Amino acid sequence: MDVLFEPLRFRNLTVKNRFFRSNVSGRFDNYDGSGNQARINWELKFARGGVGAIISSFVPVTLRGRIIPGYATIDNDARIPFWRELGQQVHEYDCKFILQLSHSGRQRDIGGVDQLGVALSSTDKPEPLHGFPCERMTKQDIQETVQAFAQGARRAREAGLDGVELHGANGYLITQFLSSGINDRDDEYGGPLQNRARFVREIVRAIRQEVGNDFHLQMKISATDYNNGLLPWEKPGNTVRESVQVCRWLEEDGVDAIHVSTGSSFPHPKNPAGDFPVVDLSGTYDSMISSGRNTLRNELIFLTWPFSQLFRWWWVKNRGKRIEGLNLPDAREIKRAVNVPVICTGGFQTASVIRRAITRGYCDAVSMARPLIANNDLVKHFEAGRDRAPRPCTYCNKCLVNVIENPLGCYEESRFDSREAMIRQVMSVFDPPPFREPSTQESVAHAISDVS
Ligand SMILES: Cc1cc2nc3c(=O)[nH]c(=O)nc-3n(C[C@H](O)[C@H](O)[C@H](O)COP(=O)(O)O)c2cc1C
Ligand code: SF4
């Protein structure tokens, strides 16, 4: 049997193949953090397309830990029925659903009227690129946040989902503790690696205490920080050797899998690795101008030639040449050190590349984000024996920069027959709608029957 379609067995979960839909956040939900039909429609596209499991988008465990309004949260028990409904519908396609327990820390794009308080972080230094402000967490903040993660896991379990993932990657709160480039504390949560790892280890133990040992729990980690990958005056941050040690500790504490990512911010030149579409970005970044100290400056750079092109050049230079499988060397280091399965993210969309990565022992499975946004049915193409989809993802990153204002979807016009076809694909997430409005014909028929 082709290794790509062999089931993957974790301690508490079996997934039918080696393809995971990686986390992709889009503003589909209601302003208050309740979920809606559009998110269900979105996730079903991938369940139908054949992935073995969907790892959800960023799901905040507290309102203060939200990136943007309009992402479904898991911050209170009233959210459980929505996630239960979503999980049940995804299960109909023999697809598992793992919820990503998340907290923004200082990396918060757009606040909301109900997002009370300045962002929390391991530090009180603003996030350097956009200048998002934050305050240093007290021990009480830390304890409350640890409990919020544990309660999020309990809610996911009560909703009948298949597991949870800690968002310990890409510069969000857990990375802000783990990273030597960001964490500047001088208490027991800062300094040496074992102190910086204390926060996430406390979360894992609190989750295990809350949900027991028989519920799937995985950790997404930025194996290498490249914290100076864009701004060279920043400290470099964690190396893969440090992350290997963190993964060993997490395995001891009860984590069932590691999901390997990269970069101590999001986005980062290496994540999602691709182009930097300044024209598209300048049209959406304006929504963030009031969020950070440097956001107005950044918008002016994105709007002005040649600064915009210089920024793009610098971004792509720091990305490096490799896109597909760029995290495989880090994944291999981690896989050699732990006994739990390792999932690798980053550019995967070619069956032969994925097959080689698994058979050569770099990872046990891959997670895919943009390639599946471009081709929701990519796994079906692989099943049919194709090595790639006929119109693959170009890694243009237009989906990423549109997401601040527009529905998530593929915005690469060259992949479609027309602009109209592209917009139809983007808007298809609203089909079926939450309430079906009657067609004109139906309204007329109704009016006639009322009169008669
Ligand atoms: C639009 C978009 C939204 C994303 N949202 C999240 C997220 O909520 N949580 C997360 O861990 N990663 C997120 N990512 C990162 C992806 O999960 C993935 O790890 C990364 O894009 C690299 O994989 P790819 O090359 O297959 O896209 C997002 C990526 C994109 C493009
Ligand atoms: S817009 Fe489409 S082609 Fe471009 S990176 Fe996103 S999914 Fe890929």
Coordinates of C-alpha atoms and ligand atoms in Angstrom, one line a residue:
M1 CA 0.0 0.0 0.0
D2 CA 1.2 3.5 -0.8
V3 CA 2.5 5.0 2.5
L4 CA 0.6 8.2 1.8
F5 CA -2.7 6.3 2.3
E6 CA -1.6 4.2 5.2
P7 CA -3.4 5.0 8.5
L8 CA -1.4 6.9 11.1
R9 CA -1.8 5.7 14.7
F10 CA -1.3 8.1 17.5
R11 CA -1.7 7.0 21.2
N12 CA -5.4 8.1 21.3
L13 CA -6.3 8.6 17.6
T14 CA -6.1 7.0 14.2
V15 CA -6.1 9.1 11.0
K16 CA -7.0 7.4 7.7
N17 CA -4.1 8.8 5.7
R18 CA -1.0 11.0 6.0
F19 CA -2.6 14.3 5.0
F20 CA -3.7 16.9 7.5
R21 CA -5.3 20.2 6.6
S22 CA -3.1 22.7 8.3
N23 CA -4.5 25.5 10.3
V24 CA -6.0 28.3 8.3
S25 CA -7.8 31.3 9.9
G26 CA -10.4 33.2 8.0
R27 CA -12.9 35.8 9.2
F28 CA -16.0 33.6 8.7
D29 CA -17.6 33.7 12.1
N30 CA -19.6 36.2 14.1
Y31 CA -18.1 39.3 15.7
D32 CA -18.7 37.9 19.2
G33 CA -16.7 34.7 18.6
S34 CA -19.7 32.4 18.0
G35 CA -19.4 30.2 15.0
N36 CA -21.7 30.1 12.0
Q37 CA -22.6 28.2 8.8
A38 CA -19.8 29.7 6.8
R39 CA -17.1 28.0 8.9
I40 CA -18.9 24.7 8.6
N41 CA -19.1 25.1 4.8
W42 CA -15.3 26.0 4.8
E43 CA -14.2 22.9 6.8
L44 CA -16.5 20.6 4.8
K45 CA -14.6 21.5 1.6
F46 CA -11.5 19.8 3.0
A47 CA -13.3 16.9 4.7
R48 CA -14.9 16.2 1.3
G49 CA -11.6 16.6 -0.4
G50 CA -10.1 13.6 1.3
V51 CA -7.8 14.8 4.1
G52 CA -7.5 12.4 7.0
A53 CA -7.8 15.2 9.6
I54 CA -8.5 18.9 9.8
I55 CA -6.5 20.9 12.3
S56 CA -8.7 24.0 13.0
S57 CA -7.8 27.6 12.6
F58 CA -6.6 29.7 15.5
V59 CA -9.3 29.2 18.2
P60 CA -8.8 31.7 21.1
V61 CA -9.1 30.3 24.6
T62 CA -9.9 33.8 26.0
L63 CA -11.2 37.0 24.3
R64 CA -8.1 38.8 25.3
G65 CA -6.1 36.2 23.3
R66 CA -7.9 36.9 20.0
I67 CA -6.1 38.1 16.9
I68 CA -9.1 39.6 15.1
P69 CA -12.9 39.7 15.8
G70 CA -14.7 37.1 13.6
Y71 CA -12.8 34.0 14.6
A72 CA -14.8 31.4 16.5
T73 CA -13.6 31.1 20.1
I74 CA -13.7 28.4 22.7
D75 CA -13.6 30.7 25.7
N76 CA -16.9 29.6 27.4
D77 CA -19.2 26.6 27.5
A78 CA -21.8 28.3 25.3
R79 CA -19.5 27.7 22.4
I80 CA -19.6 23.9 22.8
P81 CA -22.7 23.2 20.7
F82 CA -21.3 24.9 17.6
W83 CA -18.0 22.9 17.8
R84 CA -20.1 19.7 18.3
E85 CA -22.1 20.4 15.2
L86 CA -19.0 21.2 13.2
G87 CA -17.3 18.0 14.4
Q88 CA -20.3 15.8 13.6
Q89 CA -20.6 17.1 10.1
V90 CA -16.8 16.7 9.4
H91 CA -17.0 13.1 10.8
E92 CA -19.5 12.2 8.1
Y93 CA -16.6 12.2 5.7
D94 CA -14.4 9.9 7.8
C95 CA -12.3 12.9 8.7
K96 CA -11.0 13.8 12.1
F97 CA -11.1 17.3 13.7
I98 CA -8.4 18.6 15.9
L99 CA -9.0 22.1 17.5
Q100 CA -6.1 24.5 17.8
L101 CA -6.1 26.0 21.3
S102 CA -4.6 29.5 20.8
H103 CA -3.7 32.8 22.5
S104 CA -2.4 35.8 20.5
G105 CA -0.2 37.3 23.3
R106 CA 1.1 40.5 21.8
Q107 CA 0.7 39.4 18.2
R108 CA -2.8 40.8 17.8
D109 CA -3.8 42.3 14.5
I110 CA -7.2 44.1 15.1
G111 CA -8.7 44.5 18.5
G112 CA -12.5 44.4 19.1
V113 CA -14.8 46.5 21.2
D114 CA -15.2 43.6 23.6
Q115 CA -11.5 42.8 23.8
L116 CA -10.8 44.4 27.1
G117 CA -7.3 45.2 28.2
V118 CA -3.9 45.6 26.5
A119 CA -2.5 42.4 25.0
L120 CA -0.7 40.1 27.4
S121 CA 2.8 38.7 26.8
S122 CA 5.9 37.3 28.4
T123 CA 7.4 40.7 27.9
D124 CA 6.3 44.4 27.9
K125 CA 8.2 45.1 24.7
P126 CA 5.9 45.8 21.7
E127 CA 6.0 43.4 18.8
P128 CA 8.7 44.8 16.6
L129 CA 7.3 44.8 13.1
H130 CA 3.9 46.4 13.6
G131 CA 4.6 47.8 17.1
F132 CA 1.6 46.1 18.8
P133 CA 1.6 47.1 22.5
C134 CA 1.5 44.6 25.3
E135 CA 2.0 44.2 29.1
R136 CA 4.1 41.6 30.9
M137 CA 2.0 38.9 32.4
T138 CA 1.9 38.6 36.2
K139 CA 2.0 35.2 37.8
Q140 CA -1.7 35.4 38.3
D141 CA -2.2 36.2 34.6
I142 CA 0.0 33.1 33.8
Q143 CA -2.1 30.8 36.1
E144 CA -5.4 32.1 34.7
T145 CA -4.2 31.6 31.1
V146 CA -2.9 28.0 31.9
Q147 CA -6.4 27.3 33.2
A148 CA -8.0 28.9 30.1
F149 CA -6.1 26.4 27.9
A150 CA -7.2 23.5 30.1
Q151 CA -10.8 24.6 30.0
G152 CA -10.6 25.0 26.2
A153 CA -9.4 21.3 26.0
R154 CA -12.2 20.2 28.2
R155 CA -14.8 22.0 26.0
A156 CA -13.3 20.4 22.8
R157 CA -13.6 17.0 24.4
E158 CA -17.2 17.7 25.5
A159 CA -17.9 18.8 21.9
G160 CA -16.9 15.3 20.7
L161 CA -13.8 16.5 18.8
D162 CA -10.9 14.2 18.2
G163 CA -8.2 16.2 19.9
V164 CA -6.6 19.5 20.5
E165 CA -3.4 21.2 19.3
L166 CA -1.5 23.8 21.3
H167 CA -0.6 26.7 19.2
G168 CA 3.0 26.9 20.3
A169 CA 4.3 28.2 17.0
N170 CA 4.5 31.3 14.8
G171 CA 5.1 33.9 17.4
Y172 CA 1.9 33.6 19.4
L173 CA 1.8 33.6 23.2
I174 CA 3.4 30.2 23.8
T175 CA 6.3 31.2 21.4
Q176 CA 6.6 34.5 23.3
F177 CA 7.5 32.4 26.3
L178 CA 9.6 29.8 24.6
S179 CA 11.7 32.2 22.4
S180 CA 15.0 33.5 23.8
G181 CA 14.6 36.3 21.2
I182 CA 11.3 37.5 22.8
N183 CA 11.2 36.4 26.5
D184 CA 13.1 38.9 28.6
R185 CA 11.8 37.9 32.0
D186 CA 14.0 37.4 35.1
D187 CA 11.6 35.2 37.1
E188 CA 11.1 31.4 36.9
Y189 CA 9.4 31.8 33.4
G190 CA 12.4 33.5 31.8
G191 CA 16.1 33.0 31.3
P192 CA 17.3 29.4 30.7
L193 CA 15.3 27.1 28.4
Q194 CA 13.8 25.1 31.2
N195 CA 12.3 28.3 32.6
R196 CA 11.1 29.5 29.2
A197 CA 9.4 26.1 28.7
R198 CA 7.7 26.2 32.1
F199 CA 4.6 28.0 30.8
V200 CA 3.8 25.4 28.0
R201 CA 4.7 22.5 30.3
E202 CA 2.2 23.8 32.9
I203 CA -0.4 24.0 30.2
V204 CA 0.2 20.4 29.1
R205 CA -0.1 19.2 32.7
A206 CA -3.2 21.2 33.4
I207 CA -4.8 19.8 30.2
R208 CA -3.9 16.3 31.2
Q209 CA -5.4 16.9 34.7
E210 CA -8.6 18.2 33.1
V211 CA -9.2 15.7 30.3
G212 CA -7.2 12.6 31.3
N213 CA -4.6 10.7 29.3
D214 CA -6.9 9.3 26.6
F215 CA -7.6 12.5 24.6
H216 CA -5.3 13.4 21.7
L217 CA -3.1 16.4 22.5
Q218 CA -0.4 17.7 20.0
M219 CA 1.9 20.7 20.0
K220 CA 2.6 23.0 17.0
I221 CA 6.1 24.4 17.5
S222 CA 8.4 26.7 15.6
A223 CA 11.4 24.5 15.6
T224 CA 13.8 27.3 14.6
D225 CA 12.8 30.9 15.5
Y226 CA 14.8 32.9 12.9
N227 CA 13.7 35.8 15.1
N228 CA 16.1 38.1 13.2
G229 CA 14.9 36.7 9.9
L230 CA 13.4 40.0 8.8
L231 CA 14.7 42.6 11.3
P232 CA 18.4 41.9 11.6
W233 CA 18.9 43.8 14.8
E234 CA 16.6 41.4 16.7
K235 CA 18.1 38.4 18.7
P236 CA 18.1 35.1 16.7
G237 CA 15.9 33.2 19.1
N238 CA 15.6 29.4 19.6
T239 CA 17.6 26.9 17.6
V240 CA 16.3 23.5 16.5
R241 CA 18.5 21.9 19.3
E242 CA 16.6 23.8 21.9
S243 CA 13.3 22.9 20.4
V244 CA 14.3 19.2 20.3
Q245 CA 14.8 19.5 24.1
V246 CA 11.4 21.2 24.5
C247 CA 9.7 18.4 22.5
R248 CA 11.4 15.7 24.7
W249 CA 10.0 17.4 27.8
L250 CA 6.5 17.8 26.2
E251 CA 6.5 14.1 25.4
E252 CA 7.3 13.3 29.0
D253 CA 4.5 15.5 30.1
G254 CA 1.9 13.7 27.8
V255 CA 1.9 15.2 24.4
D256 CA 0.9 12.7 21.7
A257 CA 2.4 14.4 18.5
I258 CA 4.5 17.3 17.4
H259 CA 3.6 19.5 14.4
V260 CA 6.7 21.2 13.1
S261 CA 6.5 24.8 11.9
T262 CA 9.0 27.7 11.8
G263 CA 9.5 31.4 12.6
S264 CA 8.9 33.5 15.7
S265 CA 6.3 35.7 14.1
F266 CA 3.4 35.4 11.7
P267 CA 3.7 36.0 8.9
H268 CA 7.5 35.4 8.6
P269 CA 9.6 35.2 5.4
K270 CA 9.8 31.5 6.0
N271 CA 6.2 31.0 7.0
P272 CA 4.1 30.8 4.8
A273 CA 7.1 30.7 2.5
G274 CA 6.4 32.4 -0.8
D275 CA 6.0 35.8 -2.3
F276 CA 5.2 39.1 -0.5
P277 CA 2.3 40.6 -2.6
V278 CA 2.7 44.3 -1.7
V279 CA 0.0 45.5 -4.0
D280 CA -2.7 43.3 -2.4
L281 CA -1.3 43.9 1.0
S282 CA -1.5 47.7 0.7
G283 CA -5.2 47.4 0.0
T284 CA -5.9 45.5 3.2
Y285 CA -3.2 46.5 5.7
D286 CA -5.0 49.9 6.2
S287 CA -7.5 48.0 8.6
M288 CA -4.6 47.6 11.0
I289 CA -3.3 51.2 11.1
S290 CA -4.8 51.9 14.5
S291 CA -3.5 48.7 16.0
G292 CA 0.3 49.3 16.3
R293 CA 2.9 52.0 16.6
N294 CA 4.6 51.2 13.3
T295 CA 1.5 50.3 11.2
L296 CA 1.1 53.7 9.5
R297 CA 4.8 53.7 8.6
N298 CA 4.4 50.2 7.2
E299 CA 1.3 51.1 5.1
L300 CA 3.2 54.0 3.6
I301 CA 6.1 51.6 2.7
F302 CA 3.7 49.1 1.1
L303 CA 2.0 52.0 -0.9
T304 CA 5.2 53.7 -2.2
W305 CA 7.5 52.5 -4.9
P306 CA 10.5 51.8 -4.6
F307 CA 10.1 51.1 -0.9
S308 CA 7.5 48.5 -1.5
Q309 CA 9.7 46.6 -3.9
L310 CA 12.7 46.9 -1.6
F311 CA 10.6 45.4 1.2
R312 CA 9.4 42.6 -1.0
W313 CA 13.0 41.9 -2.2
W314 CA 14.2 41.8 1.5
W315 CA 11.4 39.4 2.5
V316 CA 12.0 37.0 -0.4
K317 CA 15.8 37.1 0.2
N318 CA 15.3 36.1 3.8
R319 CA 12.9 33.3 2.8
G320 CA 15.6 31.4 1.0
K321 CA 15.2 29.3 -2.1
R322 CA 13.4 26.2 -0.8
I323 CA 9.6 26.3 -0.3
E324 CA 8.2 22.8 -0.6
G325 CA 9.4 20.8 2.5
L326 CA 11.5 23.7 3.9
N327 CA 10.9 22.5 7.5
L328 CA 11.9 18.9 6.8
P329 CA 15.5 19.2 8.2
D330 CA 14.0 20.5 11.5
A331 CA 11.3 17.8 11.5
R332 CA 13.9 15.1 11.1
E333 CA 15.9 16.4 14.1
I334 CA 12.8 16.3 16.2
K335 CA 11.7 12.9 14.9
R336 CA 15.0 11.4 15.9
A337 CA 14.6 12.6 19.4
V338 CA 10.9 11.7 20.2
N339 CA 8.8 8.6 20.0
V340 CA 5.5 10.3 19.2
P341 CA 4.6 10.9 15.5
V342 CA 5.8 14.1 13.8
I343 CA 3.7 16.1 11.4
C344 CA 5.6 18.6 9.2
T345 CA 4.1 21.8 7.6
G346 CA 5.5 24.0 4.8
G347 CA 4.8 24.1 1.1
F348 CA 3.8 20.4 0.5
Q349 CA 1.8 19.8 -2.7
T350 CA 3.7 17.1 -4.6
A351 CA 2.9 13.4 -3.8
S352 CA 6.4 12.2 -4.6
V353 CA 8.0 14.8 -2.3
I354 CA 5.7 13.8 0.6
R355 CA 6.2 10.1 0.0
R356 CA 10.0 10.5 0.1
A357 CA 9.8 12.6 3.3
I358 CA 7.8 9.9 5.0
T359 CA 9.7 6.8 3.8
R360 CA 13.1 8.5 4.6
G361 CA 12.0 9.1 8.1
Y362 CA 11.8 12.9 8.1
C363 CA 8.2 12.9 9.4
D364 CA 5.1 10.7 9.7
A365 CA 2.6 13.0 7.9
V366 CA 2.4 16.4 6.4
S367 CA 0.0 19.3 7.0
M368 CA -1.0 21.5 4.1
A369 CA -2.6 25.0 4.1
R370 CA -2.3 27.0 0.9
P371 CA -2.1 24.0 -1.5
L372 CA -5.4 22.9 -0.1
I373 CA -6.9 26.4 -0.3
A374 CA -5.9 26.4 -4.0
N375 CA -7.1 22.8 -4.5
N376 CA -9.5 21.6 -1.9
D377 CA -9.5 18.2 -3.5
L378 CA -5.7 17.8 -3.7
V379 CA -5.8 14.4 -1.9
K380 CA -8.2 13.1 -4.6
H381 CA -5.7 14.1 -7.3
F382 CA -3.0 12.1 -5.4
E383 CA -5.5 9.2 -5.1
A384 CA -6.0 9.3 -8.8
G385 CA -2.2 8.9 -9.3
R386 CA -1.3 12.5 -10.1
D387 CA 1.9 13.8 -8.6
R388 CA 0.5 17.4 -8.5
A389 CA -2.8 19.2 -9.1
P390 CA -3.0 20.6 -12.7
R391 CA -3.2 24.2 -11.3
P392 CA -1.0 24.1 -8.2
C393 CA -0.7 26.8 -5.6
T394 CA 1.9 29.4 -6.7
Y395 CA 2.8 30.4 -3.2
C396 CA 1.9 34.0 -4.1
N397 CA 0.5 34.6 -0.5
K398 CA -2.4 36.6 -1.8
C399 CA -4.8 34.5 0.3
L400 CA -2.8 35.4 3.4
V401 CA -2.8 39.2 2.9
N402 CA -6.5 39.3 1.8
V403 CA -7.6 37.6 5.0
I404 CA -7.4 40.7 7.1
E405 CA -10.4 42.1 5.2
N406 CA -11.8 39.6 2.8
P407 CA -13.1 36.0 3.0
L408 CA -10.4 33.4 2.9
G409 CA -9.9 31.7 -0.4
C410 CA -7.5 31.6 -3.4
Y411 CA -6.8 35.1 -4.8
E412 CA -4.4 34.1 -7.5
E413 CA -6.2 35.1 -10.7
S414 CA -3.8 33.2 -13.0
R415 CA -5.2 29.9 -11.6
F416 CA -8.7 30.7 -12.8
D417 CA -10.4 31.2 -16.2
S418 CA -11.5 34.7 -15.2
R419 CA -11.7 37.1 -12.2
E420 CA -15.4 36.2 -11.9
A421 CA -14.5 32.5 -11.5
M422 CA -12.0 33.4 -8.8
I423 CA -14.5 35.5 -6.9
R424 CA -17.2 32.8 -7.2
Q425 CA -14.7 30.3 -5.6
V426 CA -14.0 32.8 -2.8
M427 CA -17.7 33.5 -2.1
S428 CA -18.6 29.8 -2.3
V429 CA -17.9 29.6 1.5
F430 CA -21.3 31.3 2.0
D431 CA -23.1 28.5 0.2
P432 CA -25.3 27.2 1.8
P433 CA -26.2 30.4 3.6
P434 CA -27.3 30.4 7.2
F435 CA -30.8 31.5 6.2
R436 CA -32.0 30.8 2.7
E437 CA -33.6 34.0 1.4
P438 CA -36.6 33.2 -0.9
S439 CA -35.9 33.7 -4.6
T440 CA -38.0 36.3 -6.4
Q441 CA -40.1 33.5 -7.9
E442 CA -40.8 32.1 -4.5
S443 CA -41.7 35.6 -3.1
V444 CA -44.1 36.2 -6.0
A445 CA -45.7 32.8 -5.5
H446 CA -46.0 33.5 -1.8
A447 CA -47.6 36.9 -2.4
I448 CA -50.1 35.4 -4.9
S449 CA -51.1 32.7 -2.4
D450 CA -51.5 35.4 0.3
V451 CA -53.8 37.4 -2.0
S452 CA -55.9 34.4 -3.1
Ligands
LIG1 C1 -4.3 32.3 5.3 C2 -3.5 31.5 6.3 C3 -4.0 31.4 7.6 C4 -3.2 30.7 8.6 N1 -3.7 30.6 9.8 C5 -3.0 29.8 10.8 C6 -3.5 29.6 12.1 O1 -4.6 30.0 12.4 N2 -2.8 28.8 12.9 C7 -1.6 28.3 12.5 O2 -0.9 27.6 13.3 N3 -1.1 28.4 11.3 C8 -1.8 29.2 10.4 N4 -1.3 29.3 9.1 C9 -0.1 28.6 8.7 C10 -0.4 27.3 8.1 O3 -1.1 26.4 8.9 C11 0.8 26.5 7.6 O4 1.5 26.0 8.6 C12 1.7 27.4 6.7 O5 0.9 28.2 5.8 C13 2.7 26.6 5.9 O6 2.0 25.6 5.1 P1 1.6 25.7 3.5 O7 2.9 26.0 2.8 O8 1.0 24.4 3.3 O9 0.6 26.9 3.4 C14 -2.0 30.0 8.2 C15 -1.6 30.2 6.8 C16 -2.3 30.9 5.9 C17 -1.8 31.0 4.5
SF4_2 S1 -3.7 32.8 -3.2 FE1 -3.9 30.8 -4.0 S2 -2.1 30.3 -5.3 FE2 -1.7 32.1 -3.9 S3 -0.7 31.2 -2.1 FE3 -2.9 31.4 -1.7 S4 -3.8 29.4 -2.3 FE4 -1.7 29.5 -3.2

